[in-house]
Tab-separated table of C-alpha atoms and ligand atoms in Angstrom:
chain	number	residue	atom	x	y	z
A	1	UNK	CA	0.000	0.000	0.000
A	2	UNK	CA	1.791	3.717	-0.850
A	3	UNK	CA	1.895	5.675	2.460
A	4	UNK	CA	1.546	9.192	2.577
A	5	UNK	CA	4.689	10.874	4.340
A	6	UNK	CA	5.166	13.930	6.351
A	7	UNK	CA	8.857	14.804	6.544
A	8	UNK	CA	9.282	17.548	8.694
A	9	UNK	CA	13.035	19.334	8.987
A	10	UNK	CA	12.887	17.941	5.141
A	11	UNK	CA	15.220	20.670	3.952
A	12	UNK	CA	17.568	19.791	6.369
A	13	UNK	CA	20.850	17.388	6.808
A	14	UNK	CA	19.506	14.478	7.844
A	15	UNK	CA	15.582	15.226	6.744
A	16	UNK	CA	17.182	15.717	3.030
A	17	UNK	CA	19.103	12.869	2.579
A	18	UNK	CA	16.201	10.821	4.195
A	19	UNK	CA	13.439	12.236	1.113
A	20	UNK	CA	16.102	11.206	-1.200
A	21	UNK	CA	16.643	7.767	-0.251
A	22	UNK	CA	12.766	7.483	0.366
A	23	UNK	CA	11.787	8.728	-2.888
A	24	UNK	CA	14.220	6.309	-4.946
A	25	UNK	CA	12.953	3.334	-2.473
A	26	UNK	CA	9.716	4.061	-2.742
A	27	UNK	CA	8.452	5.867	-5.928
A	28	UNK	CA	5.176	5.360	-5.335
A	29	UNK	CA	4.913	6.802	-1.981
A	30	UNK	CA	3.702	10.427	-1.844
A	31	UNK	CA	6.196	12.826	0.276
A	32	UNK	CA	5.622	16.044	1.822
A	33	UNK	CA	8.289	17.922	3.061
A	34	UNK	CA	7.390	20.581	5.999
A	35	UNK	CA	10.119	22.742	6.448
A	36	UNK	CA	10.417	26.647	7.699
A	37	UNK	CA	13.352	27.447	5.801
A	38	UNK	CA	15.564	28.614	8.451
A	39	UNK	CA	19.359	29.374	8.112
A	40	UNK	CA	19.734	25.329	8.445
A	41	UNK	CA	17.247	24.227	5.224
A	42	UNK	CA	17.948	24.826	1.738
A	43	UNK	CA	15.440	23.989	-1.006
A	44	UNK	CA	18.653	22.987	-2.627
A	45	UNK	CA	18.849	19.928	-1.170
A	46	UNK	CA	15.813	18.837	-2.444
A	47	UNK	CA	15.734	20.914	-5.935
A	48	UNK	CA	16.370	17.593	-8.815
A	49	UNK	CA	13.183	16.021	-6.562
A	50	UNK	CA	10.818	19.252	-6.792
A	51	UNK	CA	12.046	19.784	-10.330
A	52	UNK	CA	10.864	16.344	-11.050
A	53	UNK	CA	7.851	16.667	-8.888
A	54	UNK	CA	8.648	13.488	-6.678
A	55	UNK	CA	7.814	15.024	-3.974
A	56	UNK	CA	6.050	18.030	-2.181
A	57	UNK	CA	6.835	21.154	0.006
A	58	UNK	CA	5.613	23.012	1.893
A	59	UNK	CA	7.386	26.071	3.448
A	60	UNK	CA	6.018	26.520	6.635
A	61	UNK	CA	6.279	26.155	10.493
A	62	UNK	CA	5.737	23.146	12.887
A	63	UNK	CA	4.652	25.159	15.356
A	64	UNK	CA	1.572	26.770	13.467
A	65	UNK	CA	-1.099	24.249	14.690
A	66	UNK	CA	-3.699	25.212	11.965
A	67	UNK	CA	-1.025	24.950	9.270
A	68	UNK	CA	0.321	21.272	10.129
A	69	UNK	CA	-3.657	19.762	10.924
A	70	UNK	CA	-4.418	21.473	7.194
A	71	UNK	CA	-1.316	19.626	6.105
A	72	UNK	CA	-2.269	16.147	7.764
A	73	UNK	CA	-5.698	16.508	6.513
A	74	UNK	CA	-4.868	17.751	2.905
A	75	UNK	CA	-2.465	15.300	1.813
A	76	UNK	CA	-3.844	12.154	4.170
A	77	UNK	CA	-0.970	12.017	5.866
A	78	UNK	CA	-0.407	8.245	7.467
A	79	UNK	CA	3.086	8.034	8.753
A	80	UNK	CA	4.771	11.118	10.305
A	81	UNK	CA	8.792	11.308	9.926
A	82	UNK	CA	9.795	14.359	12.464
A	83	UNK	CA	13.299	15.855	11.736
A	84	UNK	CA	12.494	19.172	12.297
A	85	UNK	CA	14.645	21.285	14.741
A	86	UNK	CA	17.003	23.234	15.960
A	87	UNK	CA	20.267	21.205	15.700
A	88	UNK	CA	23.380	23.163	16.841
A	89	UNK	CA	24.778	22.821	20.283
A	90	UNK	CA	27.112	26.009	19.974
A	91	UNK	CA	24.083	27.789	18.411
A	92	UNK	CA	22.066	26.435	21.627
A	93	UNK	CA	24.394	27.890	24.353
A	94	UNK	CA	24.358	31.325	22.725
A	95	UNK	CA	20.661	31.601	22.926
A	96	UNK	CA	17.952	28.624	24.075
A	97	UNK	CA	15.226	30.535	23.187
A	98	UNK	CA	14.802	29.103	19.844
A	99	UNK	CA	15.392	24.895	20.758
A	100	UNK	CA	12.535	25.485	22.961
A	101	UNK	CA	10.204	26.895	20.907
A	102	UNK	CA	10.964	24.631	17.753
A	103	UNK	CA	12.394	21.504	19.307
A	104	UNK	CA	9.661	21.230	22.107
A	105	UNK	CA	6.794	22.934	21.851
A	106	UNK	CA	6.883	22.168	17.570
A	107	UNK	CA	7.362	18.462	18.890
A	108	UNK	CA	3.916	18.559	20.931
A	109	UNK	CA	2.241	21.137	18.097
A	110	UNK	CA	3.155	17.971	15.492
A	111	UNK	CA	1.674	15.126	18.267
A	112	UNK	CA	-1.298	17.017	18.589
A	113	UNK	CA	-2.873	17.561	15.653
A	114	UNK	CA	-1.903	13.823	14.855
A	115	UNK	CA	-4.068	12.879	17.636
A	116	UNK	CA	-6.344	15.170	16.627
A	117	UNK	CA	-6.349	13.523	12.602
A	118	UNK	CA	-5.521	10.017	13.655
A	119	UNK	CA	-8.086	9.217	16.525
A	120	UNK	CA	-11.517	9.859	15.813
A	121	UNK	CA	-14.573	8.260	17.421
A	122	UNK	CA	-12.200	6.482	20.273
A	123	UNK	CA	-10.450	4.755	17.783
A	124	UNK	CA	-6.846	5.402	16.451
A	125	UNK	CA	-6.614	4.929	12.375
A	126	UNK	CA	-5.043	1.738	11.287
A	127	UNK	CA	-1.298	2.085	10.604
A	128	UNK	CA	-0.586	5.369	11.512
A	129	UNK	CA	2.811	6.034	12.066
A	130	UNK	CA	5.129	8.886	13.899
A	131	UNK	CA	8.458	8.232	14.177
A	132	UNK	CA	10.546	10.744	15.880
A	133	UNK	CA	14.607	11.466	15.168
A	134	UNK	CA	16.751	12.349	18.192
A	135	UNK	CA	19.971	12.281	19.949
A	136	UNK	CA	22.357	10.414	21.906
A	137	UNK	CA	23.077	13.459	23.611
A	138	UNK	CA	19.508	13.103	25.859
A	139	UNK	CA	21.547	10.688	27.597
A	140	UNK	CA	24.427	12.881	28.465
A	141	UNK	CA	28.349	12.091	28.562
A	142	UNK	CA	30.163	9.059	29.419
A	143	UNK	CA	33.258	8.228	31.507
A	144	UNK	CA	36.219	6.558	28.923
A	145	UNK	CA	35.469	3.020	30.228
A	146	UNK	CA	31.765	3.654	31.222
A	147	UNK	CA	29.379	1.346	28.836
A	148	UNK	CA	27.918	2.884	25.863
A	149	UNK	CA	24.001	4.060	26.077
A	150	UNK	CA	21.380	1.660	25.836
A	151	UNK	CA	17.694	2.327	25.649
A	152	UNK	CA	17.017	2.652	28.977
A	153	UNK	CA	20.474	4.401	29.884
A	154	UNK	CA	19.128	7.447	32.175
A	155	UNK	CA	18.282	10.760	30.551
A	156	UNK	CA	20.824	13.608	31.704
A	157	UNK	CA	20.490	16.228	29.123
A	158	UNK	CA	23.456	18.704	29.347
A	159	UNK	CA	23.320	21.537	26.858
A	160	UNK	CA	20.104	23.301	26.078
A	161	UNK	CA	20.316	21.528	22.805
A	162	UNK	CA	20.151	17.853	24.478
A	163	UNK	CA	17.144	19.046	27.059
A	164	UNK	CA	15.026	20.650	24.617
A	165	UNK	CA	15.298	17.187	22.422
A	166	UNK	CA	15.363	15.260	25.954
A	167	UNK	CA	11.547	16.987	26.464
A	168	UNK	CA	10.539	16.676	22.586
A	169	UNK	CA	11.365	12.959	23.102
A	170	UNK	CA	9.597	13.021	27.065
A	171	UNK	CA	6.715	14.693	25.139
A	172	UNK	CA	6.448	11.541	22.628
A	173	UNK	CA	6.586	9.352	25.069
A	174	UNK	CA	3.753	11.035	27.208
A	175	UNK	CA	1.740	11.128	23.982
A	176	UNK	CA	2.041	7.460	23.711
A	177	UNK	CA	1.327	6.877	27.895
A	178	UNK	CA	-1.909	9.041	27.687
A	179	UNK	CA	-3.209	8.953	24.691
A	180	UNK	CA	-2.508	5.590	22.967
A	181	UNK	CA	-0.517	7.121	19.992
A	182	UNK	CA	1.757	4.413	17.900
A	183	UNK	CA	5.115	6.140	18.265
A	184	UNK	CA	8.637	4.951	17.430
A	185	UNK	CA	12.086	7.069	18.850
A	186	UNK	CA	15.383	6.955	17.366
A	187	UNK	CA	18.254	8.169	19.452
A	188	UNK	CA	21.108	8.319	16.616
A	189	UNK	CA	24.895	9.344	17.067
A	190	UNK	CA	26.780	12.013	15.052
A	191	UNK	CA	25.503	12.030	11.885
A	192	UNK	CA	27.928	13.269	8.678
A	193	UNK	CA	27.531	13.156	5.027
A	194	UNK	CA	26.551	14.660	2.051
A	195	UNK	CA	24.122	17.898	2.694
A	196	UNK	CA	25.534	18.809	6.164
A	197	UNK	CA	25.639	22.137	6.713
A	198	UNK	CA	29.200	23.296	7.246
A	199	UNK	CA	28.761	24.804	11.022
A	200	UNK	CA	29.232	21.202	12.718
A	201	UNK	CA	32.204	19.968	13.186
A	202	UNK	CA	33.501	17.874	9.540
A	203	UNK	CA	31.517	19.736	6.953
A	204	UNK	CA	33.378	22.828	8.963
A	205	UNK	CA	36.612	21.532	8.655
A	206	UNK	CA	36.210	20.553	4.935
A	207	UNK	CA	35.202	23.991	4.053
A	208	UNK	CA	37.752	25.778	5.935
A	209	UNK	CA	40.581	23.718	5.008
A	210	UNK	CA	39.410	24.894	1.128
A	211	UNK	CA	39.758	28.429	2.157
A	212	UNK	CA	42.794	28.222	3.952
A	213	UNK	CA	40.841	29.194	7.207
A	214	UNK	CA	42.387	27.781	11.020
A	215	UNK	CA	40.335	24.345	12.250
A	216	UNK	CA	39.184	25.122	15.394
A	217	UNK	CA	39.725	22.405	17.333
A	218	UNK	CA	37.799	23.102	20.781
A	219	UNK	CA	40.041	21.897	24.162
A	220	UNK	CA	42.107	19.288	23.929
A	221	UNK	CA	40.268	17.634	20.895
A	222	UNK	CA	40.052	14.313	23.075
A	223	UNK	CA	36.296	14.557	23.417
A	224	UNK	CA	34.729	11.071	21.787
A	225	UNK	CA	32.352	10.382	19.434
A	226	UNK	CA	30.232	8.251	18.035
A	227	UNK	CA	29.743	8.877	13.959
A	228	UNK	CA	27.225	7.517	11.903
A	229	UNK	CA	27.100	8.202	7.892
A	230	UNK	CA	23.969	9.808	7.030
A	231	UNK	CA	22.709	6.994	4.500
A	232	UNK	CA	23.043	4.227	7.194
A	233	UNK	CA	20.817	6.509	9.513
A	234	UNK	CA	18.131	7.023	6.570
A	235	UNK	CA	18.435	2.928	6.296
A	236	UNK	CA	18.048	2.464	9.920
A	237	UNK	CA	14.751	4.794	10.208
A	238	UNK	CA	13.499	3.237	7.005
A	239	UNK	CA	13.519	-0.395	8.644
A	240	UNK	CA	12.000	0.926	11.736
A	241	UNK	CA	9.155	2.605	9.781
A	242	UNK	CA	8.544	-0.971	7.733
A	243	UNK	CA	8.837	-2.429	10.875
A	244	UNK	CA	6.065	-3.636	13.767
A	245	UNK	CA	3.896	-1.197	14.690
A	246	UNK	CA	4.464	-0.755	18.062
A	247	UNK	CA	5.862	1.829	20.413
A	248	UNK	CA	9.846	1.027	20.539
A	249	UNK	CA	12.919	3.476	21.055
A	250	UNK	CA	16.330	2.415	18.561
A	251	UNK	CA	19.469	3.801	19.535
A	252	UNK	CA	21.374	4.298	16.344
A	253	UNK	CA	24.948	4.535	15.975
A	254	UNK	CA	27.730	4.125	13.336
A	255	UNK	CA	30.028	1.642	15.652
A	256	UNK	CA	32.667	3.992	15.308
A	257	UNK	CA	33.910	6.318	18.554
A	258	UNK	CA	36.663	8.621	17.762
A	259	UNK	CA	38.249	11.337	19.160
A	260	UNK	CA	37.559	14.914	17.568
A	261	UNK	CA	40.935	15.370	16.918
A	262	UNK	CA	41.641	11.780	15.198
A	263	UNK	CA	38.768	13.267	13.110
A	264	UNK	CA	39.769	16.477	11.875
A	265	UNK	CA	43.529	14.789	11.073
A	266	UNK	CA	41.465	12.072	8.842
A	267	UNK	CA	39.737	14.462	6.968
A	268	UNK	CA	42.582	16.399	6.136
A	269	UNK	CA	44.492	13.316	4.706
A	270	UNK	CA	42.171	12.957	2.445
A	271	UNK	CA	42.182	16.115	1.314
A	272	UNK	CA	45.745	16.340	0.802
A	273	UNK	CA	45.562	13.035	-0.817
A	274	UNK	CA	42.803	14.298	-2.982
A	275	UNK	CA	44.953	17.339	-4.145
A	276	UNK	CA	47.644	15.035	-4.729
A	277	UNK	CA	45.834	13.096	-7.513
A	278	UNK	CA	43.685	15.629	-8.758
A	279	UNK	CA	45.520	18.449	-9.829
A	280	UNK	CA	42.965	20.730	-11.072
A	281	UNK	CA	42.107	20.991	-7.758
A	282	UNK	CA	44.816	23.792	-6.789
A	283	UNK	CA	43.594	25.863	-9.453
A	284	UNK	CA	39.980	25.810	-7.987
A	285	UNK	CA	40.903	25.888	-4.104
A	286	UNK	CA	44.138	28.314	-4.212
A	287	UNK	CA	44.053	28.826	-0.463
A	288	UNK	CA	44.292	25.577	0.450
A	289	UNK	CA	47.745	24.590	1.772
A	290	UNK	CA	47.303	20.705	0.104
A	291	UNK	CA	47.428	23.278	-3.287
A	292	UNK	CA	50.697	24.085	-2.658
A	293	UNK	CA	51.641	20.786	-0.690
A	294	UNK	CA	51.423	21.627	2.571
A	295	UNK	CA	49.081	19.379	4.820
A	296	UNK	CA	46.103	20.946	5.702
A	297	UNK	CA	46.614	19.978	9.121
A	298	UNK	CA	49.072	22.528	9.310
A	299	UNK	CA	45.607	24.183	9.859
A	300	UNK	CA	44.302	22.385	12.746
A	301	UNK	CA	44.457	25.529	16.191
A	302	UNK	CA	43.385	24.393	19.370
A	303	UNK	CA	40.858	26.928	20.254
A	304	UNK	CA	38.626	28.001	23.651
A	305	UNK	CA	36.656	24.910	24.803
A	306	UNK	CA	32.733	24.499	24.648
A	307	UNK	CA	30.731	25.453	27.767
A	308	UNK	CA	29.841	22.113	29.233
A	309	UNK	CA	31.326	20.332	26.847
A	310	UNK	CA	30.196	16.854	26.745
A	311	UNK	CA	33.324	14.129	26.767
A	312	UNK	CA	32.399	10.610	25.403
A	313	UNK	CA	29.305	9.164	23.768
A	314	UNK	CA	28.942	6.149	22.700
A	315	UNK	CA	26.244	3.898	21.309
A	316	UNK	CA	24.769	0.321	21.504
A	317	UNK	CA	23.008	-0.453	18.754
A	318	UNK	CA	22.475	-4.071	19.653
A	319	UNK	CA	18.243	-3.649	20.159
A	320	UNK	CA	18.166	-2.119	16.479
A	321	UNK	CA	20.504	-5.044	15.133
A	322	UNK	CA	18.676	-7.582	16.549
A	323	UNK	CA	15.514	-6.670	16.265
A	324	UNK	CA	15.532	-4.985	13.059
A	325	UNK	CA	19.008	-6.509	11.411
A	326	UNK	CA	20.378	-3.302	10.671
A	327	UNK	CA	24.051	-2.705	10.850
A	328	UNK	CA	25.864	0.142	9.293
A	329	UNK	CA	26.846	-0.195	5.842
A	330	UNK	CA	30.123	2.240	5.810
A	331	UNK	CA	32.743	2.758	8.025
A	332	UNK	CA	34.238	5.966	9.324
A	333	UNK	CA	37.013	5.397	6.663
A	334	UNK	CA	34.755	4.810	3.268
A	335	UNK	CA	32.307	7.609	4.933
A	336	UNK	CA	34.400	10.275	5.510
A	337	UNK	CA	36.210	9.628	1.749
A	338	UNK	CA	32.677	9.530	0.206
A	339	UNK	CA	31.824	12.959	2.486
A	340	UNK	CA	35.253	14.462	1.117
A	341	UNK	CA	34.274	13.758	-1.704
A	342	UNK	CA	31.005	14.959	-2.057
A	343	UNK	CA	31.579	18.494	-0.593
A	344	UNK	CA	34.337	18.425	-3.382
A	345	UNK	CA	31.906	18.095	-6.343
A	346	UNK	CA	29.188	19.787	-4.797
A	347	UNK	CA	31.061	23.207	-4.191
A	348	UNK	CA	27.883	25.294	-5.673
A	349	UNK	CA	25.652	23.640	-2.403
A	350	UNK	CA	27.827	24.691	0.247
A	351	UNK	CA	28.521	28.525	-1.424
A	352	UNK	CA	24.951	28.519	-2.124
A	353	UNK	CA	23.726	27.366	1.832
A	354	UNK	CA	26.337	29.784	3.555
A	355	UNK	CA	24.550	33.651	3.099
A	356	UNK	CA	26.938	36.444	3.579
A	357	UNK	CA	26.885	36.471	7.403
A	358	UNK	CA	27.470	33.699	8.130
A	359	UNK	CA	30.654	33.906	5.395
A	360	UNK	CA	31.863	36.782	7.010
A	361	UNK	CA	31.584	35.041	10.449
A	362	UNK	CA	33.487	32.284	10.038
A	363	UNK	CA	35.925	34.313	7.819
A	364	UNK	CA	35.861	36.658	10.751
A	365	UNK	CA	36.910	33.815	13.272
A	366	UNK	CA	39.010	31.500	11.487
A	367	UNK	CA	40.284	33.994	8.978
A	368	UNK	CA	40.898	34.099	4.962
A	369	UNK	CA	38.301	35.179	2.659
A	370	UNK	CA	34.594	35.596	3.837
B	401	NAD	P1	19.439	20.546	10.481
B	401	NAD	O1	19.664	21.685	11.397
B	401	NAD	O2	20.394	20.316	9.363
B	401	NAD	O3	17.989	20.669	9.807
B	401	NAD	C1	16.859	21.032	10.545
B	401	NAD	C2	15.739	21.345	9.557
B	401	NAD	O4	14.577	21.680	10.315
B	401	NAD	C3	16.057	22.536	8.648
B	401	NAD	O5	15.663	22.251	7.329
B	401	NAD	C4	15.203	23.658	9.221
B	401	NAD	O6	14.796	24.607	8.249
B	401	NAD	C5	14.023	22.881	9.773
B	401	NAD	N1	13.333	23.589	10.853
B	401	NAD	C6	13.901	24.197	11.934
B	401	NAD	N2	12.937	24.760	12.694
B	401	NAD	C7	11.753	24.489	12.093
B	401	NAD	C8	10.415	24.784	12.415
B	401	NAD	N3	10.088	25.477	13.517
B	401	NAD	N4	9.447	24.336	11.591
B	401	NAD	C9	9.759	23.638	10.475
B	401	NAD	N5	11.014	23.334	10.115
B	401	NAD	C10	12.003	23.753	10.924
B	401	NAD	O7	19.319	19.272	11.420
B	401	NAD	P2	19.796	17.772	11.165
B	401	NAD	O8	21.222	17.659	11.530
B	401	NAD	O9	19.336	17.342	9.821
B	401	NAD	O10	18.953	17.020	12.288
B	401	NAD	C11	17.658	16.520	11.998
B	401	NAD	C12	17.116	15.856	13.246
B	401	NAD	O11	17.982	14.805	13.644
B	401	NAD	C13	17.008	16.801	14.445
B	401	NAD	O12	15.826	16.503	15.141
B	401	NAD	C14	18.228	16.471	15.277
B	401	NAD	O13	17.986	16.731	16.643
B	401	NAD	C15	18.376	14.994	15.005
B	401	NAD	N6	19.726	14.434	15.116
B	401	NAD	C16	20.768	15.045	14.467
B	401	NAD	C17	22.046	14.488	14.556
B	401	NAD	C18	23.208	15.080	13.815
B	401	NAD	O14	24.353	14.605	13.993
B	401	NAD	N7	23.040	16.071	12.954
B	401	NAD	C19	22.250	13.326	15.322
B	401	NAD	C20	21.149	12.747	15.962
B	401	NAD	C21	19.899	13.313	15.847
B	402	TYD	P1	29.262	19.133	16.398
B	402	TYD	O1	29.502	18.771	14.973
B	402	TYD	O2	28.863	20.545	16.721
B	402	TYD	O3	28.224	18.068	16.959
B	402	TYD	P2	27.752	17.793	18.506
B	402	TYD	O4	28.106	18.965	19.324
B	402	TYD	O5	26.294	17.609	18.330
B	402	TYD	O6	28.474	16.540	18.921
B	402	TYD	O7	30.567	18.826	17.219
B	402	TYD	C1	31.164	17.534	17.221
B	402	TYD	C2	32.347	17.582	18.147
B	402	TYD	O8	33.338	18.428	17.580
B	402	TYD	C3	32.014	18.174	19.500
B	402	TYD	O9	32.764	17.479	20.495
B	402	TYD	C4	32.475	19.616	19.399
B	402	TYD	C5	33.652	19.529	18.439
B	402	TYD	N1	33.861	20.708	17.584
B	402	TYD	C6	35.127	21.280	17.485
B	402	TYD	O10	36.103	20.822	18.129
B	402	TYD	N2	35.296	22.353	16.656
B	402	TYD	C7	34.257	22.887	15.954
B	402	TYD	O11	34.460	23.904	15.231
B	402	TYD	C8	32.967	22.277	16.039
B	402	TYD	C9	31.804	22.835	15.272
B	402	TYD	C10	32.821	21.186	16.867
């Protein structure tokens, strides 16, 4: 049977690469993209589908109640697939205001005019689904030889970022409690890949190496992570979603925790490597040191640490393997080449994403160019 998707945060990272991969899985499937557009989503990312009319958007908020129950009703929306938010932890320390509003309150705006669609006459329709993406950072940060988070590893939310998605996710579960809703969680690990945009940590560090910019490397650079390739994610959520229809939380990780620092050395390998066998590549990136062989680690500056910054996360994935059998696909080796990669053929996305001010910000703090 085609479902009808709402994929809100569409525009996004993660959102984006999941319409992709659901549109070429299933073609018959109609998608509708919610998404408000803000510095983080870029019709862009989804211009070869809306060109080719596989799938639909709408540009709007998740926290206008009238305009997401018009949505639901309009398009017969059956399975909800909830991306949308407010994604940055640095962005979240400067000012809160905004996670709450988007990541919580949009959260319960979404669950309740699903209830409000998908139970009618004390009944709930058949085979409704909402599936809702989150973090591994609800469950805080880990000692080095403490055991990696489980589903039912305590919530301890430490930036505003990880409490607003800690109450988006407290909110689902409530909905579920009280009101019988069929809900599914994912609590993924640090996503990278193609579409990122280039304020978190390796899209950052991809650009700026390209411009010749510093790599701010925050601390020490010993704080751990767990990264997960984007397309291994979208798999992941895409099993859960043809999976039983019951409420269930997946953590979701890429079985791969490494430092930040080991990170931003890998990536610039490859890039030196890259402008090593490809040498139209100096002509196009000038300001990168790999044009005029120098390493781009050469690059790498220790800078002022995060507030609060989290140390280790780290995820087992063992309820999604064996209930689901879904293990990822890449490692951090092929996914950070293919990422490379990508952000070198697509250099018209990443110009295009980055508006002025936010050019001249990072130019302003890492220097070269804006
Ligand atoms: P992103 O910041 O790249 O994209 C967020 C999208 O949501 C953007 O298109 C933005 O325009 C849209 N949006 C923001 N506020 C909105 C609003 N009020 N109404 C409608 N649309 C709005 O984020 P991402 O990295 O793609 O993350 C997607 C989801 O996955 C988020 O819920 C995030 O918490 C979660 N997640 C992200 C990671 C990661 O590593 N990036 C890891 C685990 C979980
Ligand atoms: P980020 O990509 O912002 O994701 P998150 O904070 O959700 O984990 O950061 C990943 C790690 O990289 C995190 O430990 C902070 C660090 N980091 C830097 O060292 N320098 C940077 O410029 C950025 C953006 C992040």
């Amino acid at each position: 049977m085609p479902r009808n998707l709402l994929v809100t945060g569409g525009a996004g990272f993660i959102g984006g690469n999941f319409v992709h991969h659901w549109c070429a899985r299933y073609p018959d499937d109609r998608v509708v993209v919610l998404d408000a557009l803000t510095y983080a989503g870029n019709r862009a990312t989804l211009a070869s589908l809306l060109d080719a009319r596989r799938c639909e958007f709408v540009h709007g908020d998740i926290t206008d109640r009238p305009l997401v129950s018009s949505v639901l009703e309009r398009y017969r929306i059956d399975t909800v697939v909830h991306f949308a938010a407010e994604s940055h932890v640095d962005r979240s320390i400067a000012d809160p205001t905004a996670f709450v509003h988007t990541n919580v309150l949009g959260t319960q705006v979404l669950l309740e005019a699903c209830r409000s669609a998908w139970y009618q006459n004390g009944v709930w329709q058949a085979g409704a689904r909402f599936h809702h993406v989150s973090t591994d950072e609800v469950y805080g940060s880990l000692g080095p030889d403490d055991s990696p988070f489980t589903e039912s590893s305590p919530y301890a939310p430490n930036s505003p970022y990880a409490a607003s998605k800690a109450g988006s996710d407290h909110f689902v579960r409530a909905y579920v409690h009280t009101y019988g809703l069929t809900a599914t969680i994912s609590n993924a690990s640090n996503n990278y890949g193609p579409y990122h945009f280039p304020e978190k940590l390796i899209p950052l560090m991809i650009v700026n190496a390209l411009h010749g910019r510093r790599l701010p490397v925050y601390g020490d650079g010993q704080q751990i992570r767990d990264w997960l390739y984007v397309a291994d994610h979208c798999r992941a959520i895409e099993h859960i979603l043809n999976g039983p229809n019951v409420s269930d939380t997946f953590n979701v990780g890429g079985r791969a925790e490494h430092r930040n620092l080991d990170i931003v050395r890998q990536v610039c390998a490859l890039l030196d490597e890259r402008f090593r066998s490809t040498p139209t590549l100096a002509a196009r990136f000038p300001d990168c040191p790999a044009a005029h062989g120098i390493s781009c680690a050469t690059l790498v500056a220790h800078v002022e640490d995060r507030r609060g910054h989290d140390r280790r996360y780290a995820i087992d994935p063992t309820h999604l393997s064996t209930q689901l059998g879904v293990e990822p696909q890449e490692t951090l080796e092929s996914g950070l080449a293919r990422t490379v990669d990508w952000f070198l053929d697509h250099e018209s996305w990443w110009r295009g994403v980055m508006d002025g001010s936010y050019r001249q910000w990072i130019a302003d703090q890492y220097g070269g160019t804006a």
